mmCIF file with all atom_site columns, C-alpha atoms in Angstrom:
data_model
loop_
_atom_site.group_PDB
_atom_site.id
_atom_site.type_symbol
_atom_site.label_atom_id
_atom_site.label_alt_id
_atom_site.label_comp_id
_atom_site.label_asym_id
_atom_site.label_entity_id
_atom_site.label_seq_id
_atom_site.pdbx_PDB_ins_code
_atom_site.Cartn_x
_atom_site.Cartn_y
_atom_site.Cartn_z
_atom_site.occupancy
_atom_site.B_iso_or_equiv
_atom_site.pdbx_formal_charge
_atom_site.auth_seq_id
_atom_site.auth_comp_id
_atom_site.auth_asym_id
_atom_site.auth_atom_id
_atom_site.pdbx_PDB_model_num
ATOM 1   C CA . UNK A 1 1   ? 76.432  72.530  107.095 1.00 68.00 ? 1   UNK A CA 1
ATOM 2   C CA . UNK A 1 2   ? 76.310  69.953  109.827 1.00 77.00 ? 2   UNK A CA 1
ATOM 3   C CA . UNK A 1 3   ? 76.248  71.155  113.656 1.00 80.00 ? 3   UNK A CA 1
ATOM 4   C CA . UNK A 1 4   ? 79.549  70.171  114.378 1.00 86.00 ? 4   UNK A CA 1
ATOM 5   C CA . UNK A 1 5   ? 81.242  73.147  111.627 1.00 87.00 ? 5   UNK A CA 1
ATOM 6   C CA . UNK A 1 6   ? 78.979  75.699  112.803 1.00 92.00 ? 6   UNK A CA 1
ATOM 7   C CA . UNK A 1 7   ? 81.619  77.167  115.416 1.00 92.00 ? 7   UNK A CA 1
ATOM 8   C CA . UNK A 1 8   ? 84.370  77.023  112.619 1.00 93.00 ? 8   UNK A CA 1
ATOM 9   C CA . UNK A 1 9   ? 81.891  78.316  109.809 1.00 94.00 ? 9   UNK A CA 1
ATOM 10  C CA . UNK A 1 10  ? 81.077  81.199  112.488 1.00 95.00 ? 10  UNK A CA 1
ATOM 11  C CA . UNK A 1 11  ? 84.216  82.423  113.303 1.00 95.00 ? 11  UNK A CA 1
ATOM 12  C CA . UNK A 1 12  ? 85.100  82.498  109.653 1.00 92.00 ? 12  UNK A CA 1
ATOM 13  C CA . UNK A 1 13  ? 82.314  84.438  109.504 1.00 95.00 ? 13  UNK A CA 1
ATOM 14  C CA . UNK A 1 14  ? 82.660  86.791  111.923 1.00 96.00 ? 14  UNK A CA 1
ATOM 15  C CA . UNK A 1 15  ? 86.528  87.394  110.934 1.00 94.00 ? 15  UNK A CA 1
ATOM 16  C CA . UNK A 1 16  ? 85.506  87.656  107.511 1.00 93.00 ? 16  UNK A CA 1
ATOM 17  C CA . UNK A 1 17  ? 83.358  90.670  108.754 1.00 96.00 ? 17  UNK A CA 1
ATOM 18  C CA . UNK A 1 18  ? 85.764  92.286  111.088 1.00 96.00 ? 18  UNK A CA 1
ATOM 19  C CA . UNK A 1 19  ? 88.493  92.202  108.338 1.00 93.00 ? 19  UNK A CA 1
ATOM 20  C CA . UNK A 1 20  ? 86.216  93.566  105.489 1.00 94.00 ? 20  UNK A CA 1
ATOM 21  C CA . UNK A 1 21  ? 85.426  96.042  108.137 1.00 95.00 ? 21  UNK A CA 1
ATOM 22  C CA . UNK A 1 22  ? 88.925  97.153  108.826 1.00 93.00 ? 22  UNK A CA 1
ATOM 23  C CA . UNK A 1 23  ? 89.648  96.687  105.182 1.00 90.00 ? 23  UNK A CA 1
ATOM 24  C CA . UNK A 1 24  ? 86.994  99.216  104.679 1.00 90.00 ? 24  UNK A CA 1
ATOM 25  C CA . UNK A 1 25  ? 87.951  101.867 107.077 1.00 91.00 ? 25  UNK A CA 1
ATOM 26  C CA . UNK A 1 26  ? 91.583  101.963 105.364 1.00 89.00 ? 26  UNK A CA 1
ATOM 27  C CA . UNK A 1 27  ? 90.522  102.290 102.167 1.00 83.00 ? 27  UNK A CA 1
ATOM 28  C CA . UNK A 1 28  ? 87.692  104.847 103.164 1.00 84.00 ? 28  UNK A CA 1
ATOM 29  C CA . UNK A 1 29  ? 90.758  107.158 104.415 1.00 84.00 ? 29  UNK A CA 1
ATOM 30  C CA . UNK A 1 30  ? 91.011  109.844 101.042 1.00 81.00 ? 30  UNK A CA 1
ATOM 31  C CA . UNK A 1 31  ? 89.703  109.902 97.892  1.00 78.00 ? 31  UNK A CA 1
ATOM 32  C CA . UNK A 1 32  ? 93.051  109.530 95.443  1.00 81.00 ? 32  UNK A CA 1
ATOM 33  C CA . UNK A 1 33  ? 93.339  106.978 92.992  1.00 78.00 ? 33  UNK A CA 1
ATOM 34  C CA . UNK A 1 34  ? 97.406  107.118 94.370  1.00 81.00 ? 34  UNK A CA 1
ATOM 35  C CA . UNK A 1 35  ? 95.732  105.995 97.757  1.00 86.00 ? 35  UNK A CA 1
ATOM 36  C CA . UNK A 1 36  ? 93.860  103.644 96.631  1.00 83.00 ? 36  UNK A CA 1
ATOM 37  C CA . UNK A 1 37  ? 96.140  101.890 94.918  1.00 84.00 ? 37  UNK A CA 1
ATOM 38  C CA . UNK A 1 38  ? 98.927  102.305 97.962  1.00 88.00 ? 38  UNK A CA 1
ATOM 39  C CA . UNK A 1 39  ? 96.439  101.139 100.498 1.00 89.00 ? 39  UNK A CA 1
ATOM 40  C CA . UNK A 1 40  ? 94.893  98.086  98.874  1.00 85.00 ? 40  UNK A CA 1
ATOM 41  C CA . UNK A 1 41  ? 99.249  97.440  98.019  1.00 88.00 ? 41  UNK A CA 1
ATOM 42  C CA . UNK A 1 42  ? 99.673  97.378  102.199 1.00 90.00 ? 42  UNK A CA 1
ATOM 43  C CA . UNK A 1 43  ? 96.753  95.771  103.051 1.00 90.00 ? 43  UNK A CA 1
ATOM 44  C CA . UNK A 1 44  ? 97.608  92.689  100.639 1.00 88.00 ? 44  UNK A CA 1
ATOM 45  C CA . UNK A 1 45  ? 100.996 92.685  101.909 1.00 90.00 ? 45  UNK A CA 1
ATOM 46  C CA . UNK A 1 46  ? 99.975  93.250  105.752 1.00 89.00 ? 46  UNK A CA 1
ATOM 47  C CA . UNK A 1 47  ? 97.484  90.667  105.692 1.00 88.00 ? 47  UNK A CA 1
ATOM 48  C CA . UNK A 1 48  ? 99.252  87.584  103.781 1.00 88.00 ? 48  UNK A CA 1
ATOM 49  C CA . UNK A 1 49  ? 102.200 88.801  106.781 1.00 89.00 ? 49  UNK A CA 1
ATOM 50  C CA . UNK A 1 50  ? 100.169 88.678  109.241 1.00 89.00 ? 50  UNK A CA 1
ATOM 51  C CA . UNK A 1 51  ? 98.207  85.299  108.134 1.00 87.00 ? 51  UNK A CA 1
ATOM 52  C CA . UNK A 1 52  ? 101.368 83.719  107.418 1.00 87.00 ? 52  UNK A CA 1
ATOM 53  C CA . UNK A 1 53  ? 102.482 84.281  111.098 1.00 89.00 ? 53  UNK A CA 1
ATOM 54  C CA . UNK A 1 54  ? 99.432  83.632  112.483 1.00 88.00 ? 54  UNK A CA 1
ATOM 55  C CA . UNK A 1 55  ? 99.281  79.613  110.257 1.00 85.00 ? 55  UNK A CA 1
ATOM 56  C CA . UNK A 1 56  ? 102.922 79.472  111.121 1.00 87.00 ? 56  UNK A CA 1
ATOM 57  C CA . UNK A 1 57  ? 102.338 79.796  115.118 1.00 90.00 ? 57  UNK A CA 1
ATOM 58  C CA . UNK A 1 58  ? 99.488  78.018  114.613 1.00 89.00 ? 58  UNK A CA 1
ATOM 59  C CA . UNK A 1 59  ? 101.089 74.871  113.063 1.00 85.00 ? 59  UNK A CA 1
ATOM 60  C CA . UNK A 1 60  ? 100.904 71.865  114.963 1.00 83.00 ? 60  UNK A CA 1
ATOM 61  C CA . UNK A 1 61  ? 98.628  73.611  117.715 1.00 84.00 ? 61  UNK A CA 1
ATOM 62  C CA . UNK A 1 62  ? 95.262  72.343  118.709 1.00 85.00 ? 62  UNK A CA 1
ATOM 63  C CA . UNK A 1 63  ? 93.501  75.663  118.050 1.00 83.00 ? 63  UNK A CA 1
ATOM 64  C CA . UNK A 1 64  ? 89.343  74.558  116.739 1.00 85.00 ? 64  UNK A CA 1
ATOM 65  C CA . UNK A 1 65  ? 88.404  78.120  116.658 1.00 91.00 ? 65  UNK A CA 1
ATOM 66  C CA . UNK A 1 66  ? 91.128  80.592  116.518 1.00 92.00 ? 66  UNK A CA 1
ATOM 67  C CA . UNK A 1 67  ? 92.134  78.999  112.480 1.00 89.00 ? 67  UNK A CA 1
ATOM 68  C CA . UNK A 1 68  ? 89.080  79.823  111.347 1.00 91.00 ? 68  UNK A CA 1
ATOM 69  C CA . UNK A 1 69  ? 88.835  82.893  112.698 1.00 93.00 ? 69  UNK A CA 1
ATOM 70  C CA . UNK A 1 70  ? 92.250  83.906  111.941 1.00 89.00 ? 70  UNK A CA 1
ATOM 71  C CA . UNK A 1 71  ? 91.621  82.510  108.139 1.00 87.00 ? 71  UNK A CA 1
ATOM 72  C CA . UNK A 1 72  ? 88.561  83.935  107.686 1.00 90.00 ? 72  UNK A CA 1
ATOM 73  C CA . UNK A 1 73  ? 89.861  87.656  109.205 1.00 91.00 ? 73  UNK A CA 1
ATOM 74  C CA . UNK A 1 74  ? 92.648  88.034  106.826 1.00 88.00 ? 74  UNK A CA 1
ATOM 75  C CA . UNK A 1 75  ? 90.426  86.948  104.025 1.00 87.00 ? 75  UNK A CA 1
ATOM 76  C CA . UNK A 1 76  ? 88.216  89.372  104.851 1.00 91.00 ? 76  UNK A CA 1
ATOM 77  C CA . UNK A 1 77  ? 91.105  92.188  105.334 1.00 92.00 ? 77  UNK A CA 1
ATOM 78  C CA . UNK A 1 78  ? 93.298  91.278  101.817 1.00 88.00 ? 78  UNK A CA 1
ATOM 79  C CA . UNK A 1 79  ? 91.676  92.545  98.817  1.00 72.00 ? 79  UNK A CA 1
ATOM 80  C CA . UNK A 1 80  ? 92.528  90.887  95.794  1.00 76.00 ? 80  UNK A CA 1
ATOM 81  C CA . UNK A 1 81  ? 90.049  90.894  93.974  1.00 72.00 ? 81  UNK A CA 1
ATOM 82  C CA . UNK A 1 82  ? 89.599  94.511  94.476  1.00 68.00 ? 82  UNK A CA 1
ATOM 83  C CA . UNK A 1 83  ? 93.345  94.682  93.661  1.00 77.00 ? 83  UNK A CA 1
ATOM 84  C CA . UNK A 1 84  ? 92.802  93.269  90.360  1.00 76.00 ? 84  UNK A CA 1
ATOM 85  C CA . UNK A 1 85  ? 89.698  95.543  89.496  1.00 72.00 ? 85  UNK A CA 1
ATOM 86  C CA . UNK A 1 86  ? 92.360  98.700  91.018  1.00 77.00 ? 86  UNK A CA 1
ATOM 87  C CA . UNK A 1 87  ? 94.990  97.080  88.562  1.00 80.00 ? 87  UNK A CA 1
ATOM 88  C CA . UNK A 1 88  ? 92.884  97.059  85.666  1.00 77.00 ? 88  UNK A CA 1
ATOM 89  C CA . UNK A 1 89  ? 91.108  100.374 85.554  1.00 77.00 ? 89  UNK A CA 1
ATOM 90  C CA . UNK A 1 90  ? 93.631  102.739 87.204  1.00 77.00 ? 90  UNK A CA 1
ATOM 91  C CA . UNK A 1 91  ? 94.091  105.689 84.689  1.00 81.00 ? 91  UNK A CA 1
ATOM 92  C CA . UNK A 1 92  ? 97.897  105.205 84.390  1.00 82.00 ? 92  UNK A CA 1
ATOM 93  C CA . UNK A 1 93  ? 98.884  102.014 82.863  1.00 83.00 ? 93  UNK A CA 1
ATOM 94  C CA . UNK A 1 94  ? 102.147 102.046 83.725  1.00 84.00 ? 94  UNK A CA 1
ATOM 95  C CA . UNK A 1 95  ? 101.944 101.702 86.926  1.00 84.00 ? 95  UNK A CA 1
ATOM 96  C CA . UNK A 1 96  ? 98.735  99.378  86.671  1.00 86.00 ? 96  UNK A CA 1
ATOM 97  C CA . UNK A 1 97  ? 101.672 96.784  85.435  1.00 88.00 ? 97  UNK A CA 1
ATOM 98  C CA . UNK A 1 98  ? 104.084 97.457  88.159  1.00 89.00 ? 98  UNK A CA 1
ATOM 99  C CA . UNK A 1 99  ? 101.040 97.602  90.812  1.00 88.00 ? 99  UNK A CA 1
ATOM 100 C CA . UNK A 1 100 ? 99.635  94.348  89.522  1.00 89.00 ? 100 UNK A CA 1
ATOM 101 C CA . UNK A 1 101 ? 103.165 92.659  88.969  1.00 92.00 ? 101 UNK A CA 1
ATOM 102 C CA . UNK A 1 102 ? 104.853 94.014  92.316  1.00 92.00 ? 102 UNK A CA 1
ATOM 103 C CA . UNK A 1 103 ? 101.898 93.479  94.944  1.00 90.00 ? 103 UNK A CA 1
ATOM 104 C CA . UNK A 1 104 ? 101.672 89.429  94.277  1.00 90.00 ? 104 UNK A CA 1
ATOM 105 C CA . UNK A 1 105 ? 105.510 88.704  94.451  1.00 94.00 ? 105 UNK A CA 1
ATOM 106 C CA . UNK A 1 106 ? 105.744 90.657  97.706  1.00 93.00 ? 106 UNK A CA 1
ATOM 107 C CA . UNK A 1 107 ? 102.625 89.144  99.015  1.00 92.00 ? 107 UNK A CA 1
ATOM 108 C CA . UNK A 1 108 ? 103.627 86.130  98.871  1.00 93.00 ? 108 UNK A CA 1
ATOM 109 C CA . UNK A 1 109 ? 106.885 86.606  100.300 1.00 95.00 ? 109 UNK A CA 1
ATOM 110 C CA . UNK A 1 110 ? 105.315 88.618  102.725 1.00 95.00 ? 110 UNK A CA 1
ATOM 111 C CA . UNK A 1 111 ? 102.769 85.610  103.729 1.00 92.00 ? 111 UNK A CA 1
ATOM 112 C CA . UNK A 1 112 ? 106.806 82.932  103.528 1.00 94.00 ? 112 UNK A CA 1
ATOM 113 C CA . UNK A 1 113 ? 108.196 85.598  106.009 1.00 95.00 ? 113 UNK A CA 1
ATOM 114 C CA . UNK A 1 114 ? 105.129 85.365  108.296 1.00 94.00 ? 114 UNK A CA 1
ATOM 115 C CA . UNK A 1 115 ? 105.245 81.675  108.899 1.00 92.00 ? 115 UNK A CA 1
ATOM 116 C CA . UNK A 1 116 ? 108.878 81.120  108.970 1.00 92.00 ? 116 UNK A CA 1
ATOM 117 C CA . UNK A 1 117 ? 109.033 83.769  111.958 1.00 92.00 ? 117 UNK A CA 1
ATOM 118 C CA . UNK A 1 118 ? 106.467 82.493  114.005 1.00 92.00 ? 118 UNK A CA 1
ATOM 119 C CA . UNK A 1 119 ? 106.787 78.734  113.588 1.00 87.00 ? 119 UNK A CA 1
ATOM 120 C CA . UNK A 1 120 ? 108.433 76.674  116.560 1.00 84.00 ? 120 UNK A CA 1
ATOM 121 C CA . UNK A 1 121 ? 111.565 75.340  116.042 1.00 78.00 ? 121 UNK A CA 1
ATOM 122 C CA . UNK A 1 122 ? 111.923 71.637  116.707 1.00 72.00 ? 122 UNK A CA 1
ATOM 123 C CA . UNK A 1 123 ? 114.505 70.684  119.004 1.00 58.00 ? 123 UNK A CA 1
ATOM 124 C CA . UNK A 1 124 ? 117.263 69.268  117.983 1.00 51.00 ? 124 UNK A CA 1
ATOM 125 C CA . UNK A 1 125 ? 118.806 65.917  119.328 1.00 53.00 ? 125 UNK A CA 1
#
């Protein structure tokens, strides 16, 4: 890593630890496998929402710090590859398909809806 990408690398870092953090305390909340699965479902969906708004408000701003930061945060929050491991040894199968179907088309859609919120509108002439 040269000097110049050690701010960026940090504040990835550091947002990758405040989200896993957060992540963490959510998931910590009860001891159901019906939690589990709901609260790793809203935290997927909560963070691609909020990263998409963050990118799209971002977009086209000079911002050297807050990108990485915000990337690395909502990385650290969304949990998909705890979703899968959720997805693939939750007791019930059926919904193991419907959680691991579901949660990446609303994601994504989620994370679409995000950025087309927050992005500036160009003026029209």
């Amino acid at each position: 890593m040269s000097y110049d990408r050690f701010p960026a690398t940090a504040a990835v870092a550091f947002g990758g630890a405040l989200g896993a953090i957060v992540r963490y305390e959510i998931w910590d909340r009860r001891e159901s496998a019906r939690w589990l699965l709901l609260s790793t479902f809203s935290i997927n969906v909560v963070g691609c929402l909020l990263l998409g708004a963050a990118l799209g408000y971002l977009s086209g701003r000079a911002a050297p710090i807050l990108r990485p930061l915000v990337i690395g945060t909502s990385c650290g929050f969304t949990t998909f590859s705890f979703y899968a491991l959720q997805g693939v040894t939750h007791d019930n199968a059926w919904n193991s398909v419907v959680y691991i179907v579901v949660t990446p088309i609303v994601a994504v859609a989620a994370l679409g809806i995000g950025a087309l919120i927050t992005r500036p509108h160009e003026s029209v002439r």
